[in-house]
mmCIF file of C-alpha atoms and ligand atoms in Angstrom:
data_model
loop_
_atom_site.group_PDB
_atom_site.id
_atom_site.type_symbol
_atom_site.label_atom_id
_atom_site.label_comp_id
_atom_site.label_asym_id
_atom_site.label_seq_id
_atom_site.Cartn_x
_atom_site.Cartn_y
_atom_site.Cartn_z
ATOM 1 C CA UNK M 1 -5.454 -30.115 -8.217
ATOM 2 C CA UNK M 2 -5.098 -26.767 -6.322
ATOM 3 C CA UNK M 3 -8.026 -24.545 -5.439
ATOM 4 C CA UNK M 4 -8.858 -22.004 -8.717
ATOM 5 C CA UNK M 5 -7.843 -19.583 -6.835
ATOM 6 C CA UNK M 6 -5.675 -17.214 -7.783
ATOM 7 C CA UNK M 7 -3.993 -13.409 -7.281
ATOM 8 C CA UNK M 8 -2.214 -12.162 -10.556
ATOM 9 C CA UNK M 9 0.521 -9.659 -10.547
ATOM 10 C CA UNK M 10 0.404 -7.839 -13.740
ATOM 11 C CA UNK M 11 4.169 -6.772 -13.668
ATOM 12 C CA UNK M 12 3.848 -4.322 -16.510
ATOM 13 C CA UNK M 13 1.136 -2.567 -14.663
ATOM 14 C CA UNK M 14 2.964 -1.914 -12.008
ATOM 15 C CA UNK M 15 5.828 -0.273 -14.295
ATOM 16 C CA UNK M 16 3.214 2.166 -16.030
ATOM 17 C CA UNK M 17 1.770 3.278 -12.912
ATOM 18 C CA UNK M 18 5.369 4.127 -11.294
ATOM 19 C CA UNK M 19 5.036 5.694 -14.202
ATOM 20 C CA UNK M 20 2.322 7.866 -13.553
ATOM 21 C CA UNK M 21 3.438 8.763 -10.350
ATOM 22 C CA UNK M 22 6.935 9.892 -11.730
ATOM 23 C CA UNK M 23 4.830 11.891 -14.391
ATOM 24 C CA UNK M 24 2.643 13.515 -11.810
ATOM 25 C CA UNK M 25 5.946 14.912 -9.794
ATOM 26 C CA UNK M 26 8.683 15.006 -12.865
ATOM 27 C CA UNK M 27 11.749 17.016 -10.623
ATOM 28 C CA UNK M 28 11.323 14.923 -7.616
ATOM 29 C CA UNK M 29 12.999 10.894 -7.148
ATOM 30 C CA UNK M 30 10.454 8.836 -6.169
ATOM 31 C CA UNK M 31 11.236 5.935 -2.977
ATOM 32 C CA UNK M 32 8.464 3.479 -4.594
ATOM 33 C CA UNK M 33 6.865 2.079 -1.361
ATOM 34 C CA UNK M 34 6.754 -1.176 -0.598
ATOM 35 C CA UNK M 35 5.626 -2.185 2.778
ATOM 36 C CA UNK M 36 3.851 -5.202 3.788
ATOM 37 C CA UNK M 37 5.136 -7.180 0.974
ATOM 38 C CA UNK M 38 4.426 -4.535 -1.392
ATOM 39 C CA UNK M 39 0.835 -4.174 -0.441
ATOM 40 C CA UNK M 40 0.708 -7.721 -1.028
ATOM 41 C CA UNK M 41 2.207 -8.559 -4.467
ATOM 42 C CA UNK M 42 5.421 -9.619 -3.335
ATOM 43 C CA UNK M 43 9.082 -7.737 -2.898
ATOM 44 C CA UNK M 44 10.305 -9.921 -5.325
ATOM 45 C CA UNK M 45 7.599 -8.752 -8.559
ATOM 46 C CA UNK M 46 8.041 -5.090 -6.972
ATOM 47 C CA UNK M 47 11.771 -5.156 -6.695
ATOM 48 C CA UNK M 48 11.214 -5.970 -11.175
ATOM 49 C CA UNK M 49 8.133 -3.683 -11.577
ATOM 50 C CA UNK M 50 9.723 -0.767 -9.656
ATOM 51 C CA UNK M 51 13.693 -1.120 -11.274
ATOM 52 C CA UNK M 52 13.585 2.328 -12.593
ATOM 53 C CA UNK M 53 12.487 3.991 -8.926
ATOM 54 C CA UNK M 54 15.557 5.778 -7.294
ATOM 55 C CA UNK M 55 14.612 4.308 -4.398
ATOM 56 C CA UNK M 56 12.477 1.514 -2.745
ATOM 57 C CA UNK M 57 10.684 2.699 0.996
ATOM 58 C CA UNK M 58 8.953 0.376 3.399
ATOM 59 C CA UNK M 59 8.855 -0.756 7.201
ATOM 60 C CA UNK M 60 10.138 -3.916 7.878
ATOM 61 C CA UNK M 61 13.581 -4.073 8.680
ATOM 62 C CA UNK M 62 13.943 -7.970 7.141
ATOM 63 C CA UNK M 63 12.329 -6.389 3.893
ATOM 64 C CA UNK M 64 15.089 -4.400 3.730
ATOM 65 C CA UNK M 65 17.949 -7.230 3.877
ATOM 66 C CA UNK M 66 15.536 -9.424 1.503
ATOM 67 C CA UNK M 67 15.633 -6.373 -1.091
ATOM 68 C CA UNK M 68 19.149 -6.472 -0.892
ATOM 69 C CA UNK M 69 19.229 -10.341 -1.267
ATOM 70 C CA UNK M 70 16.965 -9.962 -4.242
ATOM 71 C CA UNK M 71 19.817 -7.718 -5.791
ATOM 72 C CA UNK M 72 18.092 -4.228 -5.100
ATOM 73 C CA UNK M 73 21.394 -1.737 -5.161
ATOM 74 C CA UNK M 74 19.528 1.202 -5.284
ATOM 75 C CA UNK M 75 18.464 3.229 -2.354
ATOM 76 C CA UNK M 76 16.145 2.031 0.653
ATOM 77 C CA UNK M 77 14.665 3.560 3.173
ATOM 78 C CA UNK M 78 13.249 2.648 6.642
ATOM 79 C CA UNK M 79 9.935 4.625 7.254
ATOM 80 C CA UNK M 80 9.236 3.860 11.146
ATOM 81 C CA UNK M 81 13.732 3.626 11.019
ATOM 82 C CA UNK M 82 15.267 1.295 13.528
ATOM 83 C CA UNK M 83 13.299 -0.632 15.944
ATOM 84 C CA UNK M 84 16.329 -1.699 18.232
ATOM 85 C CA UNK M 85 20.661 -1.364 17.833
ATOM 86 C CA UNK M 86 20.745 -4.643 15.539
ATOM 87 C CA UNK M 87 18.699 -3.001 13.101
ATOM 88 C CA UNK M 88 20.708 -0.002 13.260
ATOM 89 C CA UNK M 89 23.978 -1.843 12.384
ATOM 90 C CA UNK M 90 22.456 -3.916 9.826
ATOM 91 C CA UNK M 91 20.859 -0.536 8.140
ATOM 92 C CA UNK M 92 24.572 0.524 8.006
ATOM 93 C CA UNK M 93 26.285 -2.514 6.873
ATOM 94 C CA UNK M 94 23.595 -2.691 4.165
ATOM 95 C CA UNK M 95 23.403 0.839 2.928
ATOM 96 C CA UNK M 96 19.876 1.459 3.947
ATOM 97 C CA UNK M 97 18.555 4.586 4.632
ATOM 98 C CA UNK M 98 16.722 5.502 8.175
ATOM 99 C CA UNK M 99 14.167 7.641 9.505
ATOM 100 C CA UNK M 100 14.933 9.036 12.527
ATOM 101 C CA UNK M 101 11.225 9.457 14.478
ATOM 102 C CA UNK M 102 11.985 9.889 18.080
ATOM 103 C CA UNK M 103 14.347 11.257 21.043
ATOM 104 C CA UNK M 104 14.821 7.086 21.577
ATOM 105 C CA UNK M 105 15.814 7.114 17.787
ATOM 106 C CA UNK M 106 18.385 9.904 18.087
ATOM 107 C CA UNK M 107 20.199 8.369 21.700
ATOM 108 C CA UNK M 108 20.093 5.144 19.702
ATOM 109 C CA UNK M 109 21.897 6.609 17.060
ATOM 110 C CA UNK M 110 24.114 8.791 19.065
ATOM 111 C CA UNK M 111 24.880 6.290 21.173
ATOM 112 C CA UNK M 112 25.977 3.579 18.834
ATOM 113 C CA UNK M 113 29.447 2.947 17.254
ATOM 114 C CA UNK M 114 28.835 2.862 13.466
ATOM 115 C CA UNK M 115 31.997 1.647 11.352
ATOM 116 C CA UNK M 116 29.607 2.594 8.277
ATOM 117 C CA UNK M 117 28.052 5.952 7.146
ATOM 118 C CA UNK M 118 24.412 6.098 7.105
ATOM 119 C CA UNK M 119 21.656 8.282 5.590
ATOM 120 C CA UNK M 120 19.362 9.512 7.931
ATOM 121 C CA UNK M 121 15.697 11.444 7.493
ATOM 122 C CA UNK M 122 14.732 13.569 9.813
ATOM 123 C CA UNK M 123 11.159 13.112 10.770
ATOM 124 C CA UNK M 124 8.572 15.782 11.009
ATOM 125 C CA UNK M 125 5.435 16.018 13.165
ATOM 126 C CA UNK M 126 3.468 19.003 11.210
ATOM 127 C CA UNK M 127 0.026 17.467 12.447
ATOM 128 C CA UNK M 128 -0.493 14.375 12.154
ATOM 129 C CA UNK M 129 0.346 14.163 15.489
ATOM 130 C CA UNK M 130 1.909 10.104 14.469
ATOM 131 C CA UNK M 131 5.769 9.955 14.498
ATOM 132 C CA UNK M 132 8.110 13.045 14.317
ATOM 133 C CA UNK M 133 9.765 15.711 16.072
ATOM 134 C CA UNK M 134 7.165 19.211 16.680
ATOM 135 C CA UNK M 135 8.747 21.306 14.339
ATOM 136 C CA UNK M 136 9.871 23.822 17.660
ATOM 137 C CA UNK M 137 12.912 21.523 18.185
ATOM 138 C CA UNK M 138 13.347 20.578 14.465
ATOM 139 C CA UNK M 139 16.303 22.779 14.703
ATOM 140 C CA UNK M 140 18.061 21.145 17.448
ATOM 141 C CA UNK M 141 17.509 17.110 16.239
ATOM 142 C CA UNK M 142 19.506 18.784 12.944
ATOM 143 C CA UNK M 143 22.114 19.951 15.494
ATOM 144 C CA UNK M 144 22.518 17.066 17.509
ATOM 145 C CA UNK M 145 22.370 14.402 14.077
ATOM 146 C CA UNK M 146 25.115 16.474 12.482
ATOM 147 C CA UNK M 147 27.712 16.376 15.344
ATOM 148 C CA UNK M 148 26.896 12.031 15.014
ATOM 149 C CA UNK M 149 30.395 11.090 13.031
ATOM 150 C CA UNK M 150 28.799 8.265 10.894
ATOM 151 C CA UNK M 151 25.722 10.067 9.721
ATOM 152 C CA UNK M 152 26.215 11.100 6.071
ATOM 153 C CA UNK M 153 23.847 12.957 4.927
ATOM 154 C CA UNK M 154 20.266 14.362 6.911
ATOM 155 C CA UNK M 155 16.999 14.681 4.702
ATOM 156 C CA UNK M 156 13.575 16.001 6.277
ATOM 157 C CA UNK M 157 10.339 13.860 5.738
ATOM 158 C CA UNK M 158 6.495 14.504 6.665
ATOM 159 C CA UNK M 159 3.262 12.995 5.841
ATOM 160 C CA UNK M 160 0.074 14.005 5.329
ATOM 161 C CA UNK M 161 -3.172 13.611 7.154
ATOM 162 C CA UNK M 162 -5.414 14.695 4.331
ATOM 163 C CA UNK M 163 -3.812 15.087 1.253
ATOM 164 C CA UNK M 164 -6.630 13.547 -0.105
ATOM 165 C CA UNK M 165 -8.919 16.127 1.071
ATOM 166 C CA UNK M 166 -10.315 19.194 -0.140
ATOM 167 C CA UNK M 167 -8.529 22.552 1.457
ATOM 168 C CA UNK M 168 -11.543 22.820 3.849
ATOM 169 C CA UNK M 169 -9.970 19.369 5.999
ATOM 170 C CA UNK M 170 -9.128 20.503 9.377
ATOM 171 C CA UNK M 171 -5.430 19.993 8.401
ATOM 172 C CA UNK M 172 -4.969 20.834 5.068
ATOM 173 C CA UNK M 173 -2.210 19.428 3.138
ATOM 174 C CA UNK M 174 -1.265 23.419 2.558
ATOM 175 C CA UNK M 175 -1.010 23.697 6.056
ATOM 176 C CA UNK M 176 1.257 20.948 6.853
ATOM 177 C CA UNK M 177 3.637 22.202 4.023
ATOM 178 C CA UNK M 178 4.023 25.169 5.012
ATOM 179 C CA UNK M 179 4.862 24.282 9.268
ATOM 180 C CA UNK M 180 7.294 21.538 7.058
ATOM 181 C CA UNK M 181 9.042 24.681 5.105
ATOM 182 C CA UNK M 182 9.362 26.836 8.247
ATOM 183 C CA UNK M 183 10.466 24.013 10.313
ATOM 184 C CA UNK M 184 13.626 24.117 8.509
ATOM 185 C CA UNK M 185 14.141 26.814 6.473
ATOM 186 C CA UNK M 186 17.317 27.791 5.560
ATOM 187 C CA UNK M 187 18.484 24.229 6.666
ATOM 188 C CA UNK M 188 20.281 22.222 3.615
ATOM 189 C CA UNK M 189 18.825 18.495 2.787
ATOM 190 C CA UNK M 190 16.197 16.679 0.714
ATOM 191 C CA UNK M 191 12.570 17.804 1.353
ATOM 192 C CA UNK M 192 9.956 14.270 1.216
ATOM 193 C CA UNK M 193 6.211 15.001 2.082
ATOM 194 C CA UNK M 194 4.207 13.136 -1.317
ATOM 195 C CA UNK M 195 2.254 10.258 -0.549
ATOM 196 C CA UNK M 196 0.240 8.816 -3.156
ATOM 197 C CA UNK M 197 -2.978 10.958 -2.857
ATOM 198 C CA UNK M 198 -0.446 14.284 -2.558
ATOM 199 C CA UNK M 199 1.230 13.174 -5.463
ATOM 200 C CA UNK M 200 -1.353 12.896 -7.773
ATOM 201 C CA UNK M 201 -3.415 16.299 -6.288
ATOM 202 C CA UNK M 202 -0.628 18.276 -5.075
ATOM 203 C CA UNK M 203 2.335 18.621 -7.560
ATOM 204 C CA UNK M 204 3.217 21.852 -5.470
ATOM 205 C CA UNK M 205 4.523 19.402 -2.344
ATOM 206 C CA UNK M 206 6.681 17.121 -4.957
ATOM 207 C CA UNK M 207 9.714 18.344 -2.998
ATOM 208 C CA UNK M 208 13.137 16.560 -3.885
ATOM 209 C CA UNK M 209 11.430 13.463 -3.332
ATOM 210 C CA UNK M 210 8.099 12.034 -3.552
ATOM 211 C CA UNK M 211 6.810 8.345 -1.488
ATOM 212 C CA UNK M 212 3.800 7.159 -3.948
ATOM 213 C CA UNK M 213 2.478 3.487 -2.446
ATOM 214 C CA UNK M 214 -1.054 2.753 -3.141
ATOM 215 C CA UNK M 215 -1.114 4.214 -6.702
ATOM 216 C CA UNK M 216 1.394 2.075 -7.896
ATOM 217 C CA UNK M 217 -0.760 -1.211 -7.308
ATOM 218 C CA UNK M 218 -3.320 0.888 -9.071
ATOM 219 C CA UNK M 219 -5.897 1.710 -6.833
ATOM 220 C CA UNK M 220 -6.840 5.233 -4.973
ATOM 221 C CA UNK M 221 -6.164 6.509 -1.479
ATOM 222 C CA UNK M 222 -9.913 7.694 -1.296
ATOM 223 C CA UNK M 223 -12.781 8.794 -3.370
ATOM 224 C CA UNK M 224 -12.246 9.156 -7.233
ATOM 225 C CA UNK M 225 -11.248 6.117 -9.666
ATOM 226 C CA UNK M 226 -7.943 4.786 -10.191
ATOM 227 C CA UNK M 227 -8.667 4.995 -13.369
ATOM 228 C CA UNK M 228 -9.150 8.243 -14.012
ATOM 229 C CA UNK M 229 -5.827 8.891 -13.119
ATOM 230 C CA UNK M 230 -4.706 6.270 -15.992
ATOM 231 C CA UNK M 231 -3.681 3.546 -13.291
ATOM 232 C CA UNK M 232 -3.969 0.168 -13.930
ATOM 233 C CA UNK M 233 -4.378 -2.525 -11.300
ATOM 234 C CA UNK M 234 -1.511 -4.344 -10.613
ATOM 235 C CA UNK M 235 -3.600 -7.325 -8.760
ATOM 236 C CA UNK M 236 -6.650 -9.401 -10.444
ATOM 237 C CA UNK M 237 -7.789 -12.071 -8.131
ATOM 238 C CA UNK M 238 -9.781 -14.702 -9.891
ATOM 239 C CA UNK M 239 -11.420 -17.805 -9.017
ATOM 240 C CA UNK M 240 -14.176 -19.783 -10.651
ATOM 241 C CA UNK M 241 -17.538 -21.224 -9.434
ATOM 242 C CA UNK M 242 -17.260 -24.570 -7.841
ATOM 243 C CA UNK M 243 -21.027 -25.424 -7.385
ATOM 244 C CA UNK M 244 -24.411 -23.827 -8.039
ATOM 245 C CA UNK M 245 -28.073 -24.144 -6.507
ATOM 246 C CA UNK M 246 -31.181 -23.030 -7.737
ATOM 247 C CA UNK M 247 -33.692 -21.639 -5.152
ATOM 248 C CA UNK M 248 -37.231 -19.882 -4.966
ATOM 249 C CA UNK M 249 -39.160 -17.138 -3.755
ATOM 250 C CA UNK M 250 -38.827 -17.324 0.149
ATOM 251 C CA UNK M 251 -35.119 -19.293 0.303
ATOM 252 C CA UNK M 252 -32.568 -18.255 1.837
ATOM 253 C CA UNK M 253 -28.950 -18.148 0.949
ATOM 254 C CA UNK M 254 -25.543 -19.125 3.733
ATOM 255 C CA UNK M 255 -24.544 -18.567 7.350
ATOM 256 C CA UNK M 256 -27.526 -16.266 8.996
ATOM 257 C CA UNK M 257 -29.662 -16.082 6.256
ATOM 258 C CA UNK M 258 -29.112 -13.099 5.370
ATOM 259 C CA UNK M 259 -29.680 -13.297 1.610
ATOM 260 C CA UNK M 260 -33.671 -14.367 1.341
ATOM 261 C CA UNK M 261 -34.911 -14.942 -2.377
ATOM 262 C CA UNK M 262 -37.823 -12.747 -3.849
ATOM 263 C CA UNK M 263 -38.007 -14.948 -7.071
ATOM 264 C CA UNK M 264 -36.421 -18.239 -8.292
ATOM 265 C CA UNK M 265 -32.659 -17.454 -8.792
ATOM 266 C CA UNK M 266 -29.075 -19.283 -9.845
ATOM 267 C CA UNK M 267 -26.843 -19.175 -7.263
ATOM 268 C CA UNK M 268 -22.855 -19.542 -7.656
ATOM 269 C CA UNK M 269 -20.559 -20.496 -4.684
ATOM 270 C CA UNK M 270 -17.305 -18.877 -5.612
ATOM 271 C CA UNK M 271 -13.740 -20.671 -4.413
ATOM 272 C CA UNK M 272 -12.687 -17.720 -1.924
ATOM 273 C CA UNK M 273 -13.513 -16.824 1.247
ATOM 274 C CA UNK M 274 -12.812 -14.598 3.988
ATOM 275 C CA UNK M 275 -9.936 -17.288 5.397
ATOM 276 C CA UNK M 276 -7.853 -16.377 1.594
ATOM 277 C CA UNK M 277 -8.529 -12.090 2.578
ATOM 278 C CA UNK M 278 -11.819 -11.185 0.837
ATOM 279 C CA UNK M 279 -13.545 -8.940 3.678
ATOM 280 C CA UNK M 280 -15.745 -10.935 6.113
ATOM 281 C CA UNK M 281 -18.262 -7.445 6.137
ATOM 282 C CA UNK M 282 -18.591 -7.342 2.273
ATOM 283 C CA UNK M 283 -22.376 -6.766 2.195
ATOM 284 C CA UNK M 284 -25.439 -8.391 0.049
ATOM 285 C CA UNK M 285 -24.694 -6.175 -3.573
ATOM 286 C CA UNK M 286 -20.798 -6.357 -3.535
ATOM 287 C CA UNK M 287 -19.642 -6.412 -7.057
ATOM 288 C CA UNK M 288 -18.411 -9.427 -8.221
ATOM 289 C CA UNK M 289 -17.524 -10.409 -11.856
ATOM 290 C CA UNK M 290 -18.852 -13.682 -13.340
ATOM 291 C CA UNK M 291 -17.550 -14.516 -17.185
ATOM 292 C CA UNK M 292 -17.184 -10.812 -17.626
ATOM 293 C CA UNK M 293 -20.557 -9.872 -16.588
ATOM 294 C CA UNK M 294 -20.702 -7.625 -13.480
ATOM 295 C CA UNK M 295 -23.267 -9.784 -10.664
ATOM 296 C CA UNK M 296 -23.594 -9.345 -6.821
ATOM 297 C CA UNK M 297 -22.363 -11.184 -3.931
ATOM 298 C CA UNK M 298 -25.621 -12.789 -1.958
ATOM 299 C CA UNK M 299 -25.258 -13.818 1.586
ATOM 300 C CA UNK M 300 -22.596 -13.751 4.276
ATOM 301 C CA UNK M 301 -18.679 -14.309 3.066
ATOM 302 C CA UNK M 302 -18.164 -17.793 4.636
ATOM 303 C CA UNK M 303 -14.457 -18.932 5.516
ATOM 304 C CA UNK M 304 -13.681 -20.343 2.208
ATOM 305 C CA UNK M 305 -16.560 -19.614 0.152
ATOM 306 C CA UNK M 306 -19.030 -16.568 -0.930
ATOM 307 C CA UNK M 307 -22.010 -17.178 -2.862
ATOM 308 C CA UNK M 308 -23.242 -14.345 -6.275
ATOM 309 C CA UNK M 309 -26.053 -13.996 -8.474
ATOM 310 C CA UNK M 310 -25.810 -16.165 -11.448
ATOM 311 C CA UNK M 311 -29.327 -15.362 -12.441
ATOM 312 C CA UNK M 312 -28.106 -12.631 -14.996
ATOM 313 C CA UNK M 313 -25.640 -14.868 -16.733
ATOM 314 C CA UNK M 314 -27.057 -17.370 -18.759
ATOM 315 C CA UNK M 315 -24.219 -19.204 -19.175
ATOM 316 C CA UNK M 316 -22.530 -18.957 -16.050
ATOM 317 C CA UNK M 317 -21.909 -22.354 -14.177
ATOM 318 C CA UNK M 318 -19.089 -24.697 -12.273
ATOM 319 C CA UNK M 319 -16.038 -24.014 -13.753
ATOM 320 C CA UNK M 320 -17.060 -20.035 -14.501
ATOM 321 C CA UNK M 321 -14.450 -17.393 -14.373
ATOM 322 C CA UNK M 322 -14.908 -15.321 -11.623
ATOM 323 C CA UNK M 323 -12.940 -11.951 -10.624
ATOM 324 C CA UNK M 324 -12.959 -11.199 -7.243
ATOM 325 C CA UNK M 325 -11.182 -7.461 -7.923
ATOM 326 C CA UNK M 326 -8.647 -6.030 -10.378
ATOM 327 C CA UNK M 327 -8.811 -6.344 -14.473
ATOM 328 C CA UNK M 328 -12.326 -5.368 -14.703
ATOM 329 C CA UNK M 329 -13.504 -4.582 -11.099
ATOM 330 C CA UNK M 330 -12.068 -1.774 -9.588
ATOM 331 C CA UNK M 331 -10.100 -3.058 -5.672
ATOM 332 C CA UNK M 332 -11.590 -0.066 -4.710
ATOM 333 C CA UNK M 333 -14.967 -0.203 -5.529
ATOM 334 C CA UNK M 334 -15.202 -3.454 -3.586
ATOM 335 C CA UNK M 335 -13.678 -1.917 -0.736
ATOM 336 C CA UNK M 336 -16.072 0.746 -0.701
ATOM 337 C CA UNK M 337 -19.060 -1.845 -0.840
ATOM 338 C CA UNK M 338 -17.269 -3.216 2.041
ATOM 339 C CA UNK M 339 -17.133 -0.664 4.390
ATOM 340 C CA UNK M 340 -12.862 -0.364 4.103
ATOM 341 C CA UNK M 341 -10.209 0.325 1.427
ATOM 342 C CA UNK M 342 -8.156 -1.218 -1.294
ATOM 343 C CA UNK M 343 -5.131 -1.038 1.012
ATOM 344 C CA UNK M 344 -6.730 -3.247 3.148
ATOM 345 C CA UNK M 345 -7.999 -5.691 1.063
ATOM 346 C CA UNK M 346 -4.311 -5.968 -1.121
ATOM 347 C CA UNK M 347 -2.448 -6.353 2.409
ATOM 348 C CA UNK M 348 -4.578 -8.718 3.518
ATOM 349 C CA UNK M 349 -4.549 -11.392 0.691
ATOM 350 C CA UNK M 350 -3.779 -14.513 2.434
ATOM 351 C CA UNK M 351 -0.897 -16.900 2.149
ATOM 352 C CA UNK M 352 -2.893 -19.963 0.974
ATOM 353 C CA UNK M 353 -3.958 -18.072 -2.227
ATOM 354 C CA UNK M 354 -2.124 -18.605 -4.915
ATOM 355 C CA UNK M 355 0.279 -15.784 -6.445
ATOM 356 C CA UNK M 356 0.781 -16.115 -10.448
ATOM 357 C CA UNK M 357 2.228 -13.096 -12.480
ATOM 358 C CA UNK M 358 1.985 -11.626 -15.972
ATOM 359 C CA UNK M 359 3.813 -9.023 -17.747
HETATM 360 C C1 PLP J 1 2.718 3.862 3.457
HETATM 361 C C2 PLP J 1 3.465 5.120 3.412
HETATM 362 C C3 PLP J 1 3.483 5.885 2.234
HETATM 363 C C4 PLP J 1 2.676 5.532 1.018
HETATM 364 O O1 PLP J 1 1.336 5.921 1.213
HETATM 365 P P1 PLP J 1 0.219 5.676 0.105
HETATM 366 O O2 PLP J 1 -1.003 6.294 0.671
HETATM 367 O O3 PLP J 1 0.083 4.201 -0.035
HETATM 368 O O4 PLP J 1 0.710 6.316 -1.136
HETATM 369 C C5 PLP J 1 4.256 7.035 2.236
HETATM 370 N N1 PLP J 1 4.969 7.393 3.323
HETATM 371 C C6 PLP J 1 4.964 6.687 4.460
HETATM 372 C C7 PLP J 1 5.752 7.157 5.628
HETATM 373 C C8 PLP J 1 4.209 5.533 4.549
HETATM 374 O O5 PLP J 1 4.219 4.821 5.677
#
């Protein structure tokens, strides 16, 4: 009997909200991201949910070959490009496209004896001030990655540092655009700045191509709901309550004690803990849905075990559907009670839970 624990993929979910994201940007391709095994639900679901993006982006260089081996024959592109030579060849054997980041990048690349063509995306420091070239010697990368023989075809990429911001961030996305556009004016080749928060708040960046990631697990790069935007969360993870205690005024409730009673109250202890990803700092108050009925997590998130309110839910008891986040409770309004974001709660879902999809 495995533990009731349990992270659904809702497949169609993910479709609709690539959806969305191709509605928000409707002349620009999309390169659906899927890093860290697509925020955690799995190349294999994204490679279905994601069959009508142009392209599929993410980090890992063996997510790349394991895309191919899952039949993706679309486009793919390395984000952080080649990490040493091997990758290199491989990304040209396989037809995957590569950022090009760094002066190491470009000797790599100019130094290396392709037999196959290969797409390369020239990178873009406009402020971020993460990977890229300054945009002063934008000019001469181009140069230099057009006399390379096997390079095919050069495309610029940026990112933003606040395209979830208002214009008054210190870098607004604005901003960034427009050192992007001067950067390489007048040069020809695909233009890709679009996150997911740019994508849904600034259509005027959509370029040729647009890199949506968190959105299409349905959750929000910051503040506002997921929702709102008509996403749908791709990720419900559900257990059930395994044992319950009642207490009085004056008890106290896990590891610390940090949960004391005012009044006699029905406690749950839910099957997941901070050893399956839910996050160790989730406070007293975190939203937690029992049978439907939105309750609070009490005391400190234990290993494999966190402990809720039942005393709202009459019925409530061992065996008692409980969602953790997703269909019902917004990923992101647990991550704000937590302190962090939905990114990092979706990454971080642990191996031992178990992965069930619908859809
Ligand atoms: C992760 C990533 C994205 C997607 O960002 P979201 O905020 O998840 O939409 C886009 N571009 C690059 C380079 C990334 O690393």
């Amino acid at each position: 009997m495995p533990r009731p624990l349990v992270a659904t993929v809702d497949i169609a979910a993910l479709k609709h909200n690539l959806d969305v994201a191709r509605a928000h940007a409707p002349g620009a391709r999309t390169w659906a991201v899927v890093k860290a095994n697509a925020y955690g639900h799995g190349l294999e679901r994204a490679v279905r949910g994601f069959a009508a993006a142009d392209g599929l982006g993410l980090i890992e260089p063996e997510g790349a070959l394991a895309l191919r081996r899952l039949g993706w024959n679309k486009r793919i592109l390395l984000l952080e490009g080649c990490f040493d030579t091997e990758d290199l060849m491989q990304s040209a054997q396989h037809g995957v496209d590569i950022v090009v980041h760094s002066p190491e990048q470009l000797a790599m690349l100019e130094q290396t004896q392709l037999t196959q063509a290969v797409d390369v995306h020239l990178k873009i420091n406009t402020g971020m001030n993460r990977l890229g070239f300054a945009p002063a010697v934008c000019r001469d990368i181009h140069a230099r990655l057009r006399a390379i023989p096997a390079v095919r075809s050069i495309s610029f990429i940026t990112h933003f540092a606040n395209a979830d911001e208002d214009a008054h961030a210190v870098l607004p996305a604005a901003e960034q655009r427009a050192r992007f556009e001067s950067a390489i004016a007048g040069l020809g080749g695909e233009r890709c700045l679009s996150n997911s928060a740019a994508d849904l708040l600034h259509a005027d960046c959509a370029g040729d191509w647009v890199r949506p990631g968190i959105m299409l697990y349905g959750a929000t790069p910051s503040a506002g709901s997921a929702a709102s935007f008509g996403l749908r969360p791709a990720m419900t993870l559900r257990s059930e309550i395994i044992g319950v205690q009642h207490i009085d005024r004056g008890d106290a409730v896990g590891y610390g004690s940090t949960f004391v009673a005012d009044g006699p109250m029905t406690i749950g202890v839910v099957a997941c803990g901070y050893a399956d990803g839910y996050p160790r700092h989730a406070p007293n108050g975190t939203p937690v849905l029992v049978n439907g009925v939105r309750t609070r997590m009490v005391g400190r998130v234990s290993m494999d075990m966190i402990t809720v309110d039942l005393t709202p839910i009459a019925q409530a008891g061992v065996g008692s559907e409980v969602v953790l986040w997703g269909e019902g409770l917004p990923i992101d309004e647990v991550a704000r009670a937590a302190g962090t974001v939905g990114y990092e709660l979706m990454c971080a879902v642990a191996p031992r839970v178990r992965m069930a999809e619908i859809g």
